[in-house]
Amino acid sequence: MERTIRVLVAKPGLDGHDRGAKVIARALRDAGMEVIYTGLRQTPEQIVSAAVQEDVDVVAMSILSGAHNHLFPRVTELLKEKGVDDMLVIGGGVIPDDDIPGLKAAGIAAVFTPGSPTGDIIEFIKKNLKRKA
Amino acid sequence: MDDSAVSAERVRSGDARAAARLISMIEREDPSRLAVLKALHAYGGKAHVVGITGPPGAGKSTLTDKLVGDLRGRGRRVAVIAVDPSSPFTGGAILGDRIRMQRHATDDGVYIRSLATRGHLGGLSRAAGEAVRVLDAAGYDDVIIETVGVGQSEVDIVRIADTVVLVSVPGLGDDIQAIKAGVMEIGDVFCVNKADKDGAERVVREIRAMLETAVLNGAATRFTPLFEARSALRGADGSAPAATPNPGSTEQGAFHHIAAQAPGHPNLEIPPVVTTVAETGEGIARLVDEIKAHEAALAATGFLRSRREANLAWELGRGAAQRVLSELERDESREALTELARSVLDRDIDYYDALDALEDAMTRTRRAVTTA
């Protein structure tokens, strides 16, 4: 049976709305993926724990508030602590270009800023899954 | 983590990753799951399996979240399986039940797993039954299954759960909805959620009236056999039901507590109808009391065993049918089927002879396989 891609879509930090994350969730769903949506104001600990319990292939996070340099690397750090090395972690939101290299070095495989076509995100996920279908 | 690292030992030790991966292997029907499931078999049968079902928007997820909180307060480890529908067109799904339960995400005594139906009708996913067995063997005391929002015929949950909680809300429709066959017949405990909304009282009255009528008509419902087993037990030792309801503290108390008395029919027993406001937590403790009283009554009557027997017999039948279907989908079988179809169309044999021939052929193949 063909493997269904499971994605956790999460909003770490204190953002007030999640319209963008919902658009992404919907686009991934329409691309045939199963999207576990966790809602607003999640701590990195909650995100990692949910990712493990749901056995997802991808963790997709979005931040608008500017806390990405702290929260995104914290998630990859916690995953590493738990010995999880086969989940693809991607980020998105309002993120200055200057911050992207640092995030990539911290294990965020790709960063999608406002205006990124959802098709690019879907393609990136399909091409970069760490667990092979 | 590699799939081959999943072992019964790891699942048993409370390793959430191992349990999670095993459930994924079940979902894609990976044959390597079987060795682990077989090794886990000996440890199963201890969890209380509770189904939460009801129409979309009834508040099942919020209610489940609150049930988990209450059960944790009682020192129990809880697992949740939350099922949402897959798109029939793309196969994709948004699994959003977890949003309401995320406060439990970092509690080691709670495991939550979202499953998509992946084309399975009936209100659950095909993996749900095996997933329950995994979480049971992993040592969770309660396994709660939240079904998709059901209409009037998605009743798979009765085959898996020991106790089914049917959740209703005010404002869904007129009272004819309550007397239609289907989901209304499958509850062991009835819950009217959003009880602070207009019309909640009426929904309670309608459900009670429906249950009373079912009992008076001698209708076969999910709860009647338990009530019968209970009165037989009472008759056997000649004791009367306890006078004061005392949830769960003694068998008699649990017995008495499980069923509400129908107003106007003092001797008529119907399942409890509990009002809740899940958002605020109102009525949750009472709901958990009723769920646990039902479990106690099942255990005391021996009906837990007979319910599980019946469910397993049904599941085995389905499993066998699935094996036959898989066999028929093989290329050789397709050829044989086409051959037989030609013979029927040419009027050489009739349809029923063809079926008999097919059955014979399958039996022979199976014998050949088992003796080889």
XYZ file of C-alpha atoms in Angstrom:
505
model
C 0.000 0.000 0.000
C 1.247 3.488 -0.826
C 2.463 5.379 2.166
C 0.372 8.347 3.215
C 2.433 11.362 4.261
C 1.510 12.611 7.747
C 2.294 16.204 8.649
C 1.981 18.009 11.972
C 1.103 21.665 11.414
C 1.807 23.709 14.509
C 1.956 27.311 15.657
C 4.603 27.750 18.325
C 4.611 30.928 20.377
C 2.036 33.571 21.004
C 0.693 34.497 17.566
C -2.859 35.786 17.594
C -4.128 34.126 14.439
C -3.432 31.065 12.360
C -4.939 31.908 9.003
C -1.718 31.156 7.139
C -1.209 27.844 8.903
C -4.758 26.826 8.032
C -4.198 27.678 4.349
C -1.104 25.455 4.385
C -2.975 22.691 6.214
C -5.706 22.780 3.612
C -3.236 22.768 0.707
C -1.413 19.749 2.137
C -4.695 17.962 2.635
C -5.667 18.634 -0.962
C -2.308 17.181 -1.983
C -3.389 13.919 -0.338
C -1.542 14.273 2.957
C -2.916 13.688 6.438
C -2.531 16.879 8.418
C -2.643 16.853 12.182
C -3.438 20.371 13.203
C -2.594 21.382 16.767
C -3.780 24.982 16.858
C -2.319 28.142 18.344
C 0.103 28.833 21.192
C 1.983 25.575 21.323
C 5.180 25.120 23.284
C 8.079 23.299 21.581
C 7.560 20.492 24.121
C 3.912 20.086 23.097
C 4.835 20.101 19.413
C 7.529 17.448 19.783
C 5.384 15.250 21.971
C 2.481 15.440 19.507
C 4.824 14.727 16.587
C 6.071 11.572 18.325
C 2.607 10.343 19.342
C 1.244 10.956 15.866
C 4.294 9.388 14.190
C 4.425 12.136 11.555
C 6.853 12.343 8.646
C 6.937 16.138 8.695
C 6.712 18.888 11.321
C 5.629 22.176 9.721
C 5.682 25.260 11.939
C 4.652 28.827 11.348
C 5.542 31.914 13.360
C 4.592 35.536 12.783
C 5.719 37.041 16.066
C 9.495 37.096 15.586
C 10.324 34.362 18.093
C 11.452 31.945 15.368
C 15.163 32.122 16.238
C 14.348 30.747 19.656
C 11.389 28.425 19.064
C 12.271 26.656 15.794
C 15.728 25.487 16.969
C 14.215 24.445 20.299
C 11.950 22.010 18.448
C 14.808 20.424 16.491
C 16.828 20.269 19.707
C 14.046 18.426 21.561
C 13.592 16.022 18.657
C 17.305 15.268 18.792
C 17.093 14.716 22.554
C 14.367 12.150 21.982
C 16.486 10.437 19.348
C 14.110 11.365 16.534
C 16.172 11.738 13.374
C 13.712 10.807 10.670
C 11.280 13.728 10.692
C 11.538 16.539 8.188
C 11.183 19.897 9.978
C 10.182 22.987 8.009
C 9.245 26.508 9.026
C 7.362 29.448 7.687
C 5.968 32.834 8.529
C 7.352 36.332 8.798
C 11.063 35.547 8.869
C 13.823 37.953 7.763
C 16.153 36.582 5.077
C 19.144 37.134 7.368
C 17.777 34.633 9.880
C 17.282 31.800 7.402
C 20.886 30.458 7.272
C 20.944 30.196 11.062
C 17.654 28.311 11.112
C 18.876 25.927 8.431
C 22.011 25.284 10.437
C 19.755 24.447 13.373
C 18.029 21.710 11.394
C 15.097 23.535 9.800
C 15.229 22.014 6.321
C 13.451 24.891 4.586
C 11.921 28.232 5.474
C 8.938 29.529 3.514
C 8.232 33.238 3.785
C 5.007 35.093 2.861
C 4.156 34.708 -0.806
C 5.622 31.199 -1.136
C 3.366 29.206 -3.456
C 1.818 26.271 -1.584
C 2.857 24.069 -4.516
C 6.516 24.728 -3.644
C 5.950 23.562 -0.085
C 4.207 20.377 -1.236
C 6.974 19.633 -3.719
C 9.657 20.266 -1.122
C 8.001 17.875 1.313
C 7.604 15.132 -1.273
C 11.236 15.425 -2.383
C 12.820 15.665 1.034
C 11.037 13.133 3.206
C 13.529 11.426 5.455
C 11.533 8.225 5.580
C 11.200 6.733 2.175
C 7.802 5.881 0.841
C 13.670 4.988 14.281
C 13.559 2.090 11.884
C 10.369 0.006 11.687
C 12.414 -3.040 12.650
C 13.242 -1.364 15.981
C 9.588 -1.610 17.019
C 9.220 -4.412 19.541
C 6.632 -5.618 22.001
C 9.089 -4.833 24.817
C 9.400 -1.210 23.756
C 5.638 -0.806 23.420
C 5.141 -2.431 26.811
C 7.714 -0.171 28.456
C 5.581 2.857 27.589
C 7.733 3.995 24.658
C 5.303 6.302 22.831
C 7.423 6.288 19.680
C 7.311 2.527 19.403
C 3.532 2.425 19.937
C 3.063 5.283 17.465
C 5.162 3.591 14.807
C 3.394 0.282 15.316
C 0.050 2.000 14.752
C 1.413 3.470 11.497
C 2.475 -0.017 10.436
C -1.069 -1.201 11.177
C -2.500 1.656 9.116
C -0.578 0.655 6.027
C -1.133 -3.051 6.724
C 2.578 -3.744 6.867
C 3.047 -7.522 7.331
C 5.962 -6.938 9.727
C 3.478 -5.583 12.290
C 2.147 -9.084 12.891
C 5.103 -10.433 14.851
C 4.900 -7.504 17.274
C 1.122 -7.700 17.599
C 1.375 -11.425 18.288
C 3.969 -10.810 20.988
C 1.726 -8.171 22.564
C -1.318 -10.413 22.556
C -0.668 -11.947 25.969
C -0.800 -8.564 27.677
C -4.138 -7.368 26.352
C -7.677 -7.420 27.664
C -7.217 -5.165 30.672
C -8.150 -1.703 29.398
C -11.647 -0.287 29.587
C -12.462 0.669 25.988
C -14.816 3.628 25.799
C -16.362 4.923 22.574
C -17.426 8.531 22.203
C -19.777 9.010 19.290
C -22.349 11.496 18.074
C -23.075 13.967 15.284
C -20.552 16.506 13.972
C -20.319 19.525 16.238
C -21.688 17.744 19.312
C -18.484 18.564 21.181
C -16.958 15.079 21.173
C -13.359 16.319 21.166
C -13.856 18.830 23.959
C -15.717 16.192 25.939
C -12.925 13.678 25.341
C -10.374 16.249 26.511
C -12.322 16.730 29.738
C -12.803 12.985 30.254
C -9.042 12.513 29.935
C -8.484 15.234 32.548
C -10.942 13.659 34.963
C -9.588 10.122 34.490
C -6.029 11.421 35.018
C -7.271 12.902 38.285
C -8.378 9.395 39.235
C -4.842 8.161 38.620
C -5.560 6.333 35.397
C -3.353 6.264 32.296
C -5.405 7.161 29.256
C -5.008 6.669 25.520
C -7.165 8.401 22.919
C -7.789 7.411 19.316
C -9.487 10.259 17.463
C -10.865 9.504 14.022
C -11.598 12.087 11.328
C -12.676 11.527 7.736
C -10.320 11.273 4.752
C -11.252 13.070 1.572
C -12.711 10.519 -0.835
C -11.122 12.457 -3.703
C -7.557 13.188 -2.645
C -7.151 10.774 0.276
C -5.962 13.709 2.345
C -7.370 14.647 5.723
C -7.318 17.383 8.297
C -7.162 15.728 11.684
C -8.220 18.473 14.046
C -9.539 16.671 17.135
C -6.187 17.059 18.781
C -6.498 20.855 18.963
C -8.839 20.474 21.930
C -6.607 17.970 23.703
C -3.147 19.509 23.348
C -2.945 20.415 27.049
C -2.352 16.696 27.658
C 0.425 16.461 25.045
C 3.282 16.560 27.530
C 1.632 14.309 30.124
C 3.409 10.930 30.037
C 0.236 9.223 31.230
C -1.665 10.261 28.108
C -1.239 9.083 24.534
C -3.278 10.682 21.751
C -3.365 9.437 18.190
C -5.346 10.862 15.272
C -6.448 8.442 12.575
C -8.003 9.199 9.196
C -10.756 6.897 7.966
C -8.824 6.156 4.733
C -11.931 5.137 2.874
C -13.427 3.004 5.611
C -17.109 3.642 6.293
C -18.750 3.017 9.629
C -17.322 5.890 11.655
C -13.861 4.442 12.375
C -10.738 3.598 10.418
C -9.852 0.024 9.597
C -6.795 0.283 11.835
C -8.814 1.293 14.893
C -9.389 -2.229 16.231
C -5.723 -3.218 16.110
C -4.671 0.197 17.440
C -6.887 -0.333 20.478
C -5.217 -3.685 21.101
C -1.779 -2.037 20.950
C -2.697 0.649 23.483
C -4.395 -1.888 25.730
C -1.268 -4.059 25.744
C 0.872 -0.940 26.262
C -0.787 -0.666 29.657
C -3.217 2.237 29.304
C -6.066 1.802 31.779
C -8.630 3.494 29.577
C -8.662 3.656 25.799
C -11.088 6.277 24.490
C -12.090 6.165 20.834
C -13.647 9.269 19.388
C -15.482 8.421 16.178
C -15.997 10.707 13.209
C -19.144 12.801 13.406
C -21.789 10.180 12.776
C -25.119 10.322 11.032
C -27.518 7.434 11.354
C -25.631 4.330 10.408
C -21.993 4.615 11.410
C -22.082 2.115 14.211
C -18.714 0.299 14.016
C -17.899 1.586 17.465
C -20.200 -0.981 19.103
C -17.858 -3.723 17.862
C -14.848 -2.268 19.607
C -15.963 -0.433 22.721
C -17.008 -1.918 26.055
C -18.953 1.239 26.807
C -20.417 3.557 24.178
C -21.218 7.144 25.101
C -23.663 8.682 22.665
C -23.368 12.460 22.638
C -26.274 14.631 21.559
C -26.773 18.389 21.578
C -29.763 20.698 21.414
C -30.807 22.125 18.084
C -30.212 19.207 15.745
C -33.724 18.504 14.626
C -37.170 17.424 15.653
C -37.956 14.448 17.843
C -38.344 12.094 14.892
C -34.539 12.105 14.703
C -34.474 10.407 18.079
C -36.691 7.493 17.104
C -34.986 6.627 13.843
C -33.064 3.390 13.928
C -29.315 3.584 13.927
C -26.955 5.428 16.130
C -29.476 6.190 18.871
C -29.720 2.490 19.645
C -26.070 1.976 20.341
C -25.505 3.992 23.509
C -24.728 2.548 26.929
C -24.503 5.997 28.463
C -26.246 8.988 26.921
C -24.826 12.480 27.158
C -26.530 15.737 26.271
C -23.700 18.204 25.802
C -23.948 21.994 25.540
C -26.632 21.676 28.184
C -26.520 25.412 28.795
C -28.108 25.976 25.390
C -31.819 26.385 24.753
C -33.648 23.135 24.186
C -31.307 20.897 26.221
C -34.125 19.875 28.567
C -36.215 18.831 25.597
C -33.407 16.706 24.157
C -33.053 14.933 27.515
C -36.806 14.279 27.614
C -36.821 12.973 24.048
C -33.922 10.610 24.636
C -35.498 9.303 27.815
C -38.827 8.814 26.063
C -37.105 6.972 23.240
C -35.288 4.689 25.676
C -38.433 4.021 27.712
C -40.388 3.155 24.616
C -37.643 0.825 23.444
C -37.772 -1.008 26.786
C -41.579 -1.135 26.848
C -41.642 -2.463 23.284
C -39.096 -5.115 24.193
C -36.870 -3.806 21.396
C -33.425 -5.304 21.007
C -31.015 -2.563 22.032
C -27.404 -2.555 23.041
C -28.249 -2.084 26.696
C -31.108 -4.588 27.113
C -28.946 -7.738 27.433
C -26.999 -6.125 30.266
C -30.179 -5.210 32.106
C -31.458 -8.760 31.634
C -28.203 -10.283 32.863
C -28.400 -8.027 35.874
C -31.942 -8.928 36.839
C -31.115 -12.615 36.375
C -28.233 -12.144 38.778
C -30.461 -10.382 41.275
C -33.037 -13.155 40.966
C -30.361 -15.771 41.589
C -29.379 -14.514 45.018
C -32.787 -13.071 45.800
C -31.454 -9.675 46.726
C -33.181 -6.437 45.910
C -31.420 -3.602 44.180
C -29.613 -1.233 46.525
C -31.829 1.534 47.769
C -29.304 4.323 47.520
C -27.315 4.997 44.414
C -23.668 4.895 45.281
C -21.581 5.031 42.149
C -18.978 2.365 41.831
C -18.420 1.710 45.530
C -20.130 -1.679 45.623
C -21.496 -3.936 42.931
C -25.007 -3.239 44.059
C -24.321 0.455 44.062
C -22.882 0.301 40.609
C -25.840 -1.757 39.467
C -28.328 0.655 40.738
C -26.472 3.633 39.518
C -26.063 2.581 35.937
C -29.621 3.012 34.877
C -31.813 5.974 35.494
C -35.372 5.199 36.426
C -37.842 6.300 33.846
C -40.223 8.951 35.126
C -43.761 7.597 35.103
C -42.450 4.023 35.101
C -40.765 3.517 38.477
C -39.648 -0.039 37.709
C -38.477 0.649 34.219
C -34.741 0.948 33.892
C -33.124 2.928 31.131
C -29.491 3.905 30.605
C -28.366 7.126 32.258
C -28.805 10.398 30.410
C -26.155 12.841 31.651
C -26.119 16.563 30.897
C -22.741 18.235 30.411
C -21.214 21.539 29.396
C -17.856 20.223 28.205
C -16.492 23.724 27.670
C -16.714 24.489 31.421
C -16.346 20.934 32.720
C -19.852 20.875 34.144
C -21.216 17.340 34.512
C -17.938 15.665 33.525
C -17.342 13.922 36.855
C -20.888 12.527 36.741
C -20.318 11.309 33.180
C -17.110 9.520 34.206
C -18.981 7.999 37.181
C -21.618 6.618 34.817
C -19.014 5.287 32.382
C -17.224 3.526 35.227
C -20.519 2.273 36.727
C -21.293 0.743 33.357
C -17.921 -0.996 33.325
C -18.556 -2.282 36.863
C -21.968 -3.612 35.843
C -20.490 -5.296 32.766
C -17.846 -6.960 34.893
C -20.230 -8.032 37.676
C -22.724 -9.630 35.292
C -20.119 -11.423 33.241
C -21.437 -9.437 30.317
C -18.070 -7.825 29.685
C -16.858 -11.233 28.650
C -19.860 -12.065 26.483
C -19.808 -8.654 24.801
C -16.127 -9.061 23.989
C -16.788 -12.594 22.762
C -19.501 -11.402 20.410
C -17.382 -8.518 19.170
C -14.357 -10.691 18.584
C -16.422 -13.314 16.777
C -17.689 -10.559 14.493
C -14.198 -9.183 13.976
C -12.811 -12.645 13.194
C -15.544 -13.089 10.627
C -14.625 -9.778 9.052
C -10.942 -10.683 9.139
C -11.655 -13.995 7.404
C -13.788 -12.272 4.786
C -10.941 -9.810 4.211
C -8.534 -12.680 3.623
C -10.885 -14.247 1.116
C -11.255 -10.910 -0.669
C -7.486 -10.501 -0.860
C -7.211 -13.977 -2.292
C -9.814 -13.153 -4.930
C -7.889 -10.060 -5.922
C -4.834 -12.084 -6.959
C -4.197 -12.363 -10.713
C -4.752 -16.141 -10.793
C -8.098 -15.690 -9.086
C -9.107 -12.984 -11.521
C -8.396 -15.349 -14.398
C -10.438 -18.112 -12.775
C -13.282 -15.666 -12.161
C -13.263 -14.574 -15.787
C -13.316 -18.243 -16.902
C -16.341 -18.913 -14.710
C -18.074 -15.746 -15.917
C -17.673 -16.948 -19.516
C -19.175 -20.327 -18.673
C -22.155 -18.643 -17.039
C -22.669 -16.289 -19.999
C -22.451 -19.251 -22.420
C -25.140 -20.982 -20.318
C -22.806 -23.937 -19.700
C -23.301 -23.648 -15.946
C -25.507 -21.416 -13.852
C -24.476 -18.659 -11.482
C -24.790 -20.833 -8.376
C -22.767 -23.692 -9.871
C -20.101 -21.113 -10.603
C -20.095 -19.972 -6.979
C -19.840 -23.597 -5.790
C -16.967 -24.248 -8.184
C -15.219 -21.166 -6.916
C -15.647 -22.174 -3.294
C -14.315 -25.673 -4.043
C -11.306 -24.227 -5.820
C -10.519 -21.907 -2.907
C -10.810 -24.696 -0.364
C -8.496 -26.884 -2.446
C -5.948 -24.081 -2.750
C -6.004 -23.514 0.982
C -5.543 -27.249 1.696
C -2.650 -27.355 -0.745
C -1.068 -24.394 1.039
C -1.525 -25.828 4.526
C -0.232 -29.303 3.659
C 2.708 -28.000 1.615
